[in-house]
Coordinates of C-alpha atoms and ligand atoms in Angstrom, one line a residue:
X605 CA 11.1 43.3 -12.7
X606 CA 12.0 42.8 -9.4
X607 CA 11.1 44.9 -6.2
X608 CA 12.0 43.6 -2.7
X609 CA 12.7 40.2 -3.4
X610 CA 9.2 39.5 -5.2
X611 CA 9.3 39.4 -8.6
X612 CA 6.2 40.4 -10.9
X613 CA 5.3 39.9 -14.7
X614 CA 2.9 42.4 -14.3
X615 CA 3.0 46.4 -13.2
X616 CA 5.7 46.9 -9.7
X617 CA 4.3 48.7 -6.7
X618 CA 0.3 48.0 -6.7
X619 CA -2.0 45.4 -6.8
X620 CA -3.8 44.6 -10.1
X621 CA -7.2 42.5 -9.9
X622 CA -6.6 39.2 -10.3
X623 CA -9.3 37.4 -12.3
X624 CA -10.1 33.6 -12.4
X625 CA -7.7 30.7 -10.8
X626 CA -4.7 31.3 -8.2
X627 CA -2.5 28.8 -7.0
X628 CA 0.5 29.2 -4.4
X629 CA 3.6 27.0 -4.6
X630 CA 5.2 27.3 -1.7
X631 CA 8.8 25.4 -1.4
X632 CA 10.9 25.6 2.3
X633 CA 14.4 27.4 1.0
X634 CA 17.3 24.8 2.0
X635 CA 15.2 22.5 4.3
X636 CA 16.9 20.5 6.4
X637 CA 19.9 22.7 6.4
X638 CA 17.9 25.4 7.4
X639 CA 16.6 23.8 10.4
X640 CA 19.8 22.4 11.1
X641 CA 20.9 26.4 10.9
X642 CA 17.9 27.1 13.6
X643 CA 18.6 24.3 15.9
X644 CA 22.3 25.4 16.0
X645 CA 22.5 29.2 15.9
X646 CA 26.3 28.9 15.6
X647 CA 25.9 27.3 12.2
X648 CA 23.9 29.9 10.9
X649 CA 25.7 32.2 8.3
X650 CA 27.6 29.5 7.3
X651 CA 28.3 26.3 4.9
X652 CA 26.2 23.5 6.4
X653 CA 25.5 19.8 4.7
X654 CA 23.1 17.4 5.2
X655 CA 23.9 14.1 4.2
X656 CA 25.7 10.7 4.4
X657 CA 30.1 10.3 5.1
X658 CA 32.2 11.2 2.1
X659 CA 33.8 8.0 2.7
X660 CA 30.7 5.6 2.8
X661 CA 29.4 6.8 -0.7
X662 CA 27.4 9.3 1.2
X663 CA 24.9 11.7 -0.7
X664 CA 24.4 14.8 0.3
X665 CA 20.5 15.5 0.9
X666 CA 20.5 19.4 1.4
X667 CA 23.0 22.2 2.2
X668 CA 22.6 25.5 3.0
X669 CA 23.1 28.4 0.6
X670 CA 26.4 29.2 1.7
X671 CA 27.2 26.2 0.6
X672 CA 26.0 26.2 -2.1
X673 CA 28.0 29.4 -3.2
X674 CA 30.7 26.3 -3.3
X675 CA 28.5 24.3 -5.6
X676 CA 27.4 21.9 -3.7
X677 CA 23.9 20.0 -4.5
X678 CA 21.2 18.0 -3.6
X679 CA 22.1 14.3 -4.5
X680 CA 25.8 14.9 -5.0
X681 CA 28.2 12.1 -4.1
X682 CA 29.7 13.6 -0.6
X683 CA 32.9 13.3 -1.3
X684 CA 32.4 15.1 -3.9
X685 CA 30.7 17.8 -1.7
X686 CA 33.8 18.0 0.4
X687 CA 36.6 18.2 -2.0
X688 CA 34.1 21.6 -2.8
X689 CA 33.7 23.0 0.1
X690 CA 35.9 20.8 2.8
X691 CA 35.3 23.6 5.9
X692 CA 31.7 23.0 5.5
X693 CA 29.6 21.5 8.9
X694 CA 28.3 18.3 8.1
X695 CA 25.4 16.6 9.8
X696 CA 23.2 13.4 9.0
X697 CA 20.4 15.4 10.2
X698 CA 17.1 14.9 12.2
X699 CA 14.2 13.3 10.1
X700 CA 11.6 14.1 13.1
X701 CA 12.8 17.7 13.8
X702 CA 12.1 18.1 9.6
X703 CA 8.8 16.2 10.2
X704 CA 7.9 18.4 13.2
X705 CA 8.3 21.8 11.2
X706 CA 7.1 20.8 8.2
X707 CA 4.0 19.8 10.1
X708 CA 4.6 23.6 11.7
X709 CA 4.6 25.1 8.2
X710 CA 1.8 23.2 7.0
X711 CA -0.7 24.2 9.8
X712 CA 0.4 27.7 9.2
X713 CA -0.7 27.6 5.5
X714 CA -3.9 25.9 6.3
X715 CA -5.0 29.1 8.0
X716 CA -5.1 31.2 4.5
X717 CA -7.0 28.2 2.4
X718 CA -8.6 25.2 3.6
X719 CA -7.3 23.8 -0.1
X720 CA -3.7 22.5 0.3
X721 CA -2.0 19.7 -1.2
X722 CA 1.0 19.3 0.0
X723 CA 3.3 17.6 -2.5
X724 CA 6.5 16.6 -0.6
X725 CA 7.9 17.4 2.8
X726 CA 8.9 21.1 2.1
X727 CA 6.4 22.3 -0.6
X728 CA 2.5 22.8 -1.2
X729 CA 0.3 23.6 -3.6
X730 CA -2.6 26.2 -2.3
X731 CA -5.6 27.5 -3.8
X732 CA -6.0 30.7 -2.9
X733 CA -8.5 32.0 -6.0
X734 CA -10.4 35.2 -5.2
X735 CA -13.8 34.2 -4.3
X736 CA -13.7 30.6 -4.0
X737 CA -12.7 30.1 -0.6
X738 CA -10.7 33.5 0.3
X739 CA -11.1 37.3 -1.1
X740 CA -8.0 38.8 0.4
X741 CA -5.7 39.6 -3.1
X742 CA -3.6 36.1 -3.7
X743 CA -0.3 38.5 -3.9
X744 CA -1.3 39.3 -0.2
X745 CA -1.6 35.9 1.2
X746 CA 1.3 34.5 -0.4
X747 CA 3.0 37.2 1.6
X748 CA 1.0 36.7 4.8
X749 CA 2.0 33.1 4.6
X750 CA 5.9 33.8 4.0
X751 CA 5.9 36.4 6.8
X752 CA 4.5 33.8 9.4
X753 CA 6.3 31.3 8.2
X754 CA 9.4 33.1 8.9
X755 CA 8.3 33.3 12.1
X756 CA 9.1 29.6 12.4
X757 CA 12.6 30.9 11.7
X758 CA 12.9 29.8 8.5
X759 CA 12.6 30.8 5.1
X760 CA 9.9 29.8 1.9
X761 CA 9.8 30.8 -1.3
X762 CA 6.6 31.1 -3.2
X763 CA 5.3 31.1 -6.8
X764 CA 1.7 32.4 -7.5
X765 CA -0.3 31.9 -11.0
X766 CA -3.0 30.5 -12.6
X767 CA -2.0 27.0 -12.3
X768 CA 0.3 24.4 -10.8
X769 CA 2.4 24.5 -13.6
X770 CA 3.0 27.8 -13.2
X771 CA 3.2 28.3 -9.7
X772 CA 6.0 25.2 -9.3
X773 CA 8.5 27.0 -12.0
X774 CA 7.6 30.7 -10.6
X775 CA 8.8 29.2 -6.6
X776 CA 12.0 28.4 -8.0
X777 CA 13.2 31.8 -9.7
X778 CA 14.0 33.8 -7.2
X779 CA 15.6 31.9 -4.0
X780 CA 15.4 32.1 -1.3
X781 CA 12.7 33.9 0.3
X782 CA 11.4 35.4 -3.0
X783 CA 8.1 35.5 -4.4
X784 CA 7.1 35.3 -8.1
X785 CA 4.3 36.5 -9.3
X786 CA 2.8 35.7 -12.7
X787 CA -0.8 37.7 -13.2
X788 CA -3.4 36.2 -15.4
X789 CA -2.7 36.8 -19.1
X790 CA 0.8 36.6 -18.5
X791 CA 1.7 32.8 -18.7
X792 CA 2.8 32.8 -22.1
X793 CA 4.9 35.7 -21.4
X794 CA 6.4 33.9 -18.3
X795 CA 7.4 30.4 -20.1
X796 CA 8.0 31.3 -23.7
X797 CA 11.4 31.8 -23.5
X798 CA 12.0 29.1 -20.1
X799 CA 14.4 25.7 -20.8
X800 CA 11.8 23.0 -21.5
X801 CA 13.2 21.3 -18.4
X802 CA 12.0 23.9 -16.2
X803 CA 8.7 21.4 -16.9
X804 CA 7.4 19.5 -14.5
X805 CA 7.1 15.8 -16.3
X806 CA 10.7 16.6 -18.6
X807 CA 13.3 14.5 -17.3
X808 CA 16.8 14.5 -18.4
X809 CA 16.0 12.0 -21.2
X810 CA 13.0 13.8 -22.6
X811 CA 14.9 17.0 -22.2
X812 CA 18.0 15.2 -24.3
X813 CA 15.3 13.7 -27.1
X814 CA 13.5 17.4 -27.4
X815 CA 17.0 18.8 -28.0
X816 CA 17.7 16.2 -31.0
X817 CA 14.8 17.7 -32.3
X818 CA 15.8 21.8 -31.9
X819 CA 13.3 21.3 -29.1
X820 CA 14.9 24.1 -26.7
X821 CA 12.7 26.1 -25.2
X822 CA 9.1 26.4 -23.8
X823 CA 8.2 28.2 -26.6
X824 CA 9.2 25.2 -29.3
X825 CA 7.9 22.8 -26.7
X826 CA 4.3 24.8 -27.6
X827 CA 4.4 24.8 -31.4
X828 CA 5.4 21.3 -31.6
X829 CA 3.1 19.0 -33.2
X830 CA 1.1 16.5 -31.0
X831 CA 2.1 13.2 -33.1
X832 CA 6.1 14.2 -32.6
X833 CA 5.5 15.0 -29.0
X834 CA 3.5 11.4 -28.3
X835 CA 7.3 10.1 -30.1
X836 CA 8.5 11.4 -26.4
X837 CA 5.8 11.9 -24.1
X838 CA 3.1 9.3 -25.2
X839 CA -0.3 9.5 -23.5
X840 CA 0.5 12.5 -21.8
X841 CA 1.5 14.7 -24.8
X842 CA -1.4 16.9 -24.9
X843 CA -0.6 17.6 -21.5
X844 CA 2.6 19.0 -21.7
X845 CA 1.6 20.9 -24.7
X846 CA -1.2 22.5 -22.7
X847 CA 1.4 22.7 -19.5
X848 CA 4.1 24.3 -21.8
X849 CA 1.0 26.9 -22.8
X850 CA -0.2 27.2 -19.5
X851 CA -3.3 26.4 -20.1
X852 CA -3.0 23.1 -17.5
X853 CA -6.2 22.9 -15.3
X854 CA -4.8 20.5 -13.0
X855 CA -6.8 21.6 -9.6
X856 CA -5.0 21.8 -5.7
X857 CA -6.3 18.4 -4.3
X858 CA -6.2 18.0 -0.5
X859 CA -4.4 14.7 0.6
X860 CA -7.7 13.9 2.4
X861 CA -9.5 13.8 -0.6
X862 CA -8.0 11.2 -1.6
X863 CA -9.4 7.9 -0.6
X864 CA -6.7 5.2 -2.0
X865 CA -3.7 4.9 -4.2
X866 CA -4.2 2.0 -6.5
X867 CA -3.5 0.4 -10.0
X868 CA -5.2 -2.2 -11.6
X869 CA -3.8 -4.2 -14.6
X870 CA -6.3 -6.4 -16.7
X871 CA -4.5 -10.0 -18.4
X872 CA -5.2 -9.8 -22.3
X873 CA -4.0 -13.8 -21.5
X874 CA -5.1 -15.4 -18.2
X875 CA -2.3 -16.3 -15.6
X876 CA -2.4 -19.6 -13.8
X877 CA 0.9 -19.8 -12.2
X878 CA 1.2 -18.5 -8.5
X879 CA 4.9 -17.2 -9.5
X880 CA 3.9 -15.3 -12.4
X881 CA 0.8 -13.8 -10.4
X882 CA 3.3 -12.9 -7.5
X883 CA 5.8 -11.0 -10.3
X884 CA 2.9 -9.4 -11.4
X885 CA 1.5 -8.6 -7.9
X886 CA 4.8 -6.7 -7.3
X887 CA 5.1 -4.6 -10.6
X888 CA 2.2 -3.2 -9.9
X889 CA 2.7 -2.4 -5.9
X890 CA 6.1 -1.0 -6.9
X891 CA 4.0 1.4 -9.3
X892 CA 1.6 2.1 -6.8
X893 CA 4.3 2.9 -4.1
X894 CA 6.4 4.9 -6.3
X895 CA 2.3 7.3 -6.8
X896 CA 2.5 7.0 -3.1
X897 CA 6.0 8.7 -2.5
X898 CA 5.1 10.9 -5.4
X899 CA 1.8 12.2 -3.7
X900 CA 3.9 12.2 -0.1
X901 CA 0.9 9.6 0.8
X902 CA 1.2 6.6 3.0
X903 CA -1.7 4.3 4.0
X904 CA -2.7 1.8 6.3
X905 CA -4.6 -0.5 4.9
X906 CA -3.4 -2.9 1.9
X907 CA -6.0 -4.1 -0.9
X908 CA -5.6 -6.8 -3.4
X909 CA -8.3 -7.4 -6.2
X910 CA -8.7 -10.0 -8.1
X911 CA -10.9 -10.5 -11.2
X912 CA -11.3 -14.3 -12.2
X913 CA -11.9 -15.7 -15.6
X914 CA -15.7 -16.3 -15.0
X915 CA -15.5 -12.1 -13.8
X916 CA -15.9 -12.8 -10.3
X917 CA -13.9 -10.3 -8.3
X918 CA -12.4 -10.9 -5.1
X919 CA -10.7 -8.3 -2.6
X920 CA -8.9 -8.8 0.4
X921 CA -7.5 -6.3 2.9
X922 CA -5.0 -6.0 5.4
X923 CA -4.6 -2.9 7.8
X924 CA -0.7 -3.0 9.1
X925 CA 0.5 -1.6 12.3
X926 CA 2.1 1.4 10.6
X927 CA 1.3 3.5 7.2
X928 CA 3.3 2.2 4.5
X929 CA 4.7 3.9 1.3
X930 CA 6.9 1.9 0.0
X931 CA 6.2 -1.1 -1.2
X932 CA 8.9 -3.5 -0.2
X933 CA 7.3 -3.0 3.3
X934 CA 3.7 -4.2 1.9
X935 CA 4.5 -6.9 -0.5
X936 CA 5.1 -9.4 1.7
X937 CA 1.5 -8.8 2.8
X938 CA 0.1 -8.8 -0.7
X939 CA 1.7 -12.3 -0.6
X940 CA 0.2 -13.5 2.1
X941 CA -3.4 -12.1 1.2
X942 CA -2.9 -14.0 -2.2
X943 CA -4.7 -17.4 -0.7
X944 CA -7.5 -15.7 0.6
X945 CA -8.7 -14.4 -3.2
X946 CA -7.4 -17.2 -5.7
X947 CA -6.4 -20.6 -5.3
X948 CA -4.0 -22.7 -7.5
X949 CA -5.6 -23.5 -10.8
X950 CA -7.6 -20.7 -10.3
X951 CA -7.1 -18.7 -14.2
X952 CA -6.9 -14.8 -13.1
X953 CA -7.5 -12.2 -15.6
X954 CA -6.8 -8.7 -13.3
X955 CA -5.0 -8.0 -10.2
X956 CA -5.7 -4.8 -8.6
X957 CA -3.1 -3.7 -5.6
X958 CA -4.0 -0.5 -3.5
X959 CA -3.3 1.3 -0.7
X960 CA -5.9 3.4 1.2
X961 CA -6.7 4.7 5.1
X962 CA -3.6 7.5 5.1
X963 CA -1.9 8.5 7.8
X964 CA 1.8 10.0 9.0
X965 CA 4.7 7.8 7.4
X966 CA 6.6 6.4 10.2
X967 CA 9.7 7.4 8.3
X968 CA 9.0 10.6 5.4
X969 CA 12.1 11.2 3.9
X970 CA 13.7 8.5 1.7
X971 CA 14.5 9.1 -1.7
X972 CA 15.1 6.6 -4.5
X973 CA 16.6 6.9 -7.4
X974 CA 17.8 4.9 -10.3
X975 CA 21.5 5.5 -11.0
X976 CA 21.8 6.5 -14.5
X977 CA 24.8 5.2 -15.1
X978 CA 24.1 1.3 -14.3
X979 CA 20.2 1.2 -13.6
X980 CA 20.5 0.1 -10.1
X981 CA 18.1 1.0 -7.4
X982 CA 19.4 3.7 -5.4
X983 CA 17.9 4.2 -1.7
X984 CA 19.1 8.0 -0.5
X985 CA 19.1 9.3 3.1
X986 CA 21.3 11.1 4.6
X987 CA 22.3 8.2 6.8
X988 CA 24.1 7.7 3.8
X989 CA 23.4 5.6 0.0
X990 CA 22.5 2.2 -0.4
X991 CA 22.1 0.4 -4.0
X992 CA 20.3 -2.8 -4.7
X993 CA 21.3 -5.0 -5.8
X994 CA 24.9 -3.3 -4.9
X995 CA 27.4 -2.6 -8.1
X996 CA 30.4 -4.3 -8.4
X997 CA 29.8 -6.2 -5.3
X998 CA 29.0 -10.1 -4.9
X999 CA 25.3 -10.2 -3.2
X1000 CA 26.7 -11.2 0.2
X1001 CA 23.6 -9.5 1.5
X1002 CA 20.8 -11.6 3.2
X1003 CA 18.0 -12.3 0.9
X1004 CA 15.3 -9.7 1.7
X1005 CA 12.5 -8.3 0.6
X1006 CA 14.0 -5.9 -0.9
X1007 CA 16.0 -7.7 -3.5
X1008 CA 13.2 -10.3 -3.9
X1009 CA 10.9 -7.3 -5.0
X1010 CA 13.6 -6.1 -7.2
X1011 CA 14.2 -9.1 -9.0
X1012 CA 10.5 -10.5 -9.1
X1013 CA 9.7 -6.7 -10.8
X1014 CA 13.3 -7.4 -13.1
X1015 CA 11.9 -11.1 -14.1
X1016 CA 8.5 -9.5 -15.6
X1017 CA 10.2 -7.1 -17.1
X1018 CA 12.4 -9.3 -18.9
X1019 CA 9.7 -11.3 -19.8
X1020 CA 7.4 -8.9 -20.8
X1021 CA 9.8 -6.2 -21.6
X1022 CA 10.5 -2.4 -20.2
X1023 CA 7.8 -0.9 -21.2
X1024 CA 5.2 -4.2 -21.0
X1025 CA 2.0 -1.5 -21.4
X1026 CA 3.5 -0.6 -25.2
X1027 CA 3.0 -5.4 -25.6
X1028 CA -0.9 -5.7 -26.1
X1029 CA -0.4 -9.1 -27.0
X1030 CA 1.1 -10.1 -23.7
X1031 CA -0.5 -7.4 -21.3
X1032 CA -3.2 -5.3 -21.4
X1033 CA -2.6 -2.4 -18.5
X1034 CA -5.3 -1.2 -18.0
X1035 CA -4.4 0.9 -15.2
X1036 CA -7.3 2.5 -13.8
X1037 CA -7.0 4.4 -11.6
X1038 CA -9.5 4.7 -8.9
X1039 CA -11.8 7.5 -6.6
X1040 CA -9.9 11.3 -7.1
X1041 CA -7.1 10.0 -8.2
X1042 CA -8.0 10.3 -11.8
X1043 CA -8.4 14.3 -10.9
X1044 CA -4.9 14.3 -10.0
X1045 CA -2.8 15.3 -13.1
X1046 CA 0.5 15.1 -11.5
X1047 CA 0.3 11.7 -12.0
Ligands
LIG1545 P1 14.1 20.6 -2.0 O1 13.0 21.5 -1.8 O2 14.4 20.1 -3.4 O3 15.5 21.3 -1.6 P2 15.8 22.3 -0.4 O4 14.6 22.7 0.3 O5 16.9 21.8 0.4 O6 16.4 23.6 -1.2 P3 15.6 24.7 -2.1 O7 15.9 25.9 -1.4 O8 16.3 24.6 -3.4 O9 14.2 24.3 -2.1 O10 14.0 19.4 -1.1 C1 13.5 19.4 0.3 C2 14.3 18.6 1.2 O11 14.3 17.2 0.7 C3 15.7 18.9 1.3 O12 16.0 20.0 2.3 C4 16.4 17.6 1.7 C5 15.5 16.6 1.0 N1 16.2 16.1 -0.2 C6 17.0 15.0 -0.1 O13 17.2 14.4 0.9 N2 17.7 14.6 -1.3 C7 17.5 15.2 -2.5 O14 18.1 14.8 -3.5 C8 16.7 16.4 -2.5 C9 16.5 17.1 -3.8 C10 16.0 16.8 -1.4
LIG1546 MG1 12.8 23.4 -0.7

């Protein structure tokens, strides 16, 4: 059902009582191209890309819906993108103009709900449950917020339900500027018949392995038993069960909430060698980096924890000049804090990394990927693409951090394997993780 451009699995036209939980999504409509269309009115109306050179294995970031009438996408190879649509304007964009009016948007939405969490650079989550911190109807505010966002002079779209889960899939049915809205007692109705990739946590593997088994829709995804699901999911398969019923309680966490980002792995065998410790030091700041990005969190200050043999523990910090998420920019100072808590001969049995005292990243919008086709790191921007270490290219390249992080993270995999948490004999992850953190079930 669908009545100027909101959409509602419930009765058109009037407001039914909404009982219990309500959460917003709320997701910018083509981003940067959209600013790029406000900063230069005479691109607006047409097809506008943000992203790298077609002939420097560009990516494109964004483009603007006239664009992608062309079919061009997020994350497309340029040149690509241009044999599509070759009259299109093309820009590398302005990552502190997007920083500036997603800081813009997000004041605005902090004036309906003091509970946001914010999830990337164009989207949060807010709580806006009757009651609990608001009593104007949730259907009202999410249109409050999209009018005054629009005021900005650019376009949201917004999902509102009973959960995250919910919310997320609803924002991204009817772009742009729509607004989905599922009332309470309507989830099942809402994802029954949805592609069990629609899920938040169903990647294109698990969405393939589901499929082998006739897996297809929301629906199946529901009546599937738990053992077949832990085949695919593991720990988290009574999660996407409940997710895929809607039943996922997962509350709206404000960024400042949360005190520190960290992952702690305990040794089922001690480690005495400073090059193993190091490898092991940087699997785990490479998990907690990629929580970081996830969470659109950077921090300040840089933890490590060690636990000796005897069960001593020993911390030490560093705060650095800038907020870091991404942890090739705070390895090296996990490194150098390594003296300070163990010395050689020292047997270690955990090693805690963490990352606390947020702030604004210096630099919010890189993307990584792995390529799918040969496992290589890929680094997006729309400065353009760069691959670590580079396919079918000798390493000419200086020996950075970068690549020494890459490969020290390769060499414990290889030694410990892929998936080292599944090798109790070897390693024991314990992964705890600390403060709200453990609240957070978009983990
Ligand atoms: P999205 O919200 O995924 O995309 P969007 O806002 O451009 O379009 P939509 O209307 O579908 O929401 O991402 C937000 C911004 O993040 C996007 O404008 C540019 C950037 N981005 C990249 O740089 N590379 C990517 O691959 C993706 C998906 C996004
Ligand atoms: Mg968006």
């Amino acid at each position: 059902m669908t009545q100027g451009g909101s959409t509602f699995y419930a009765e058109v036209g009037m407001l039914l009582p909404w009982s219990g939980g309500a959460i917003l999504l709320v997701d910018l409509d083509a981003f940067f191209a959209s600013v790029e269309q406000l900063d230069h009115p005479e691109w607006r109306g047409k097809p506008v890309i943000v992203g790298g050179d077609a002939d420097k294995r560009g990516v494109v970031s964004t483009c603007s819906y006239e664009a992608r009438a062309f079919g061009v996408r997020s994350a497309m190879a340029s040149f690509q993108a241009r044999k599509l649509c070759p009259d299109a304007i093309w820009t590398h964009g302005n990552h502190s103009r997007y920083a500036e009016i997603s800081q813009q948007v997000m004041e605005i939405i902090q004036l309906y709900s003091p509970r946001i969490q914010q999830v990337s650079i164009d989207e949060a989550f807010v709580d806006v449950s009757p009651g609990h911190y608001v009593r104007t109807h949730p259907v009202t505010i999410a249109q409050k917020i999209q009018d005054h966002i629009a005021t900005l002079g650019i376009t949201c779209s917004i999902g509102l339900g009973t959960s995250k889960t919910i919310a997320k899939i609803a924002s991204d049915r009817d772009k742009p500027h729509g607004l989905t809205v599922v009332y309470p007692g309507r989830e099942l109705e809402f994802l029954a018949p949805l592609p069990v990739r629609d899920l938040s946590g169903v990647g294109r593997k698990a969405e393939q392995r589901l499929h082998d088994l006739g897996i297809i829709t929301l629906s199946d995804l529901a009546k599937t038993d738990e053992q077949v699901l832990k085949g695919i999911f593991g720990k988290n398969a009574q999660m996407m069960r409940e997710r895929a019923l809607g039943l996922d309680a997962t509350p709206v966490t404000n960024a400042r909430d949360v005190k520190s980002v960290s992952n702690e792995v305990t040794f089922s065998i001690n480690m005495i060698e400073q090059e193993e410790i190091k490898q092991a030091i940087s699997m785990i700041a490479a998990k907690v980096g990629r929580r970081l990005r996830r969470k659109g969190l950077a921090g300040y200050t840089v933890t490590l924890k060690i636990r000796h043999n005897d069960l001593s523990i020993r911390t030490a910090q560093r705060t650095l000049a800038t907020a870091v998420d991404d942890e090739r920019e705070f390895i090296d100072v996990l490194y150098e804090l390594l003296p300070e808590v163990w010395r050689a001969g020292d047997e270690l049995r955990l090693l805690g990394v963490g990352v606390s005292s947020f702030g604004a990243r210096k630099e919010q919008l890189r993307l990584f990927e792995t390529d799918e086709e040969d496992g290589s790191l890929v680094l997006r921007s729309p400065a353009g693409e760069e691959r670590y270490p580079p396919p079918h290219q000798p390493s000419g390249r200086p020996q950075s951090s970068k690549r020494s992080l890459i490969e020290a993270t390769d060499k414990v995999k290889d030694r410990f394997g892929e998936y080292a948490v599944r090798y109790g004999r070897e390693l024991r992850f314990d992964d705890r993780q600390t403060h709200t953190i453990a609240q957070d079930g978009d983990d």
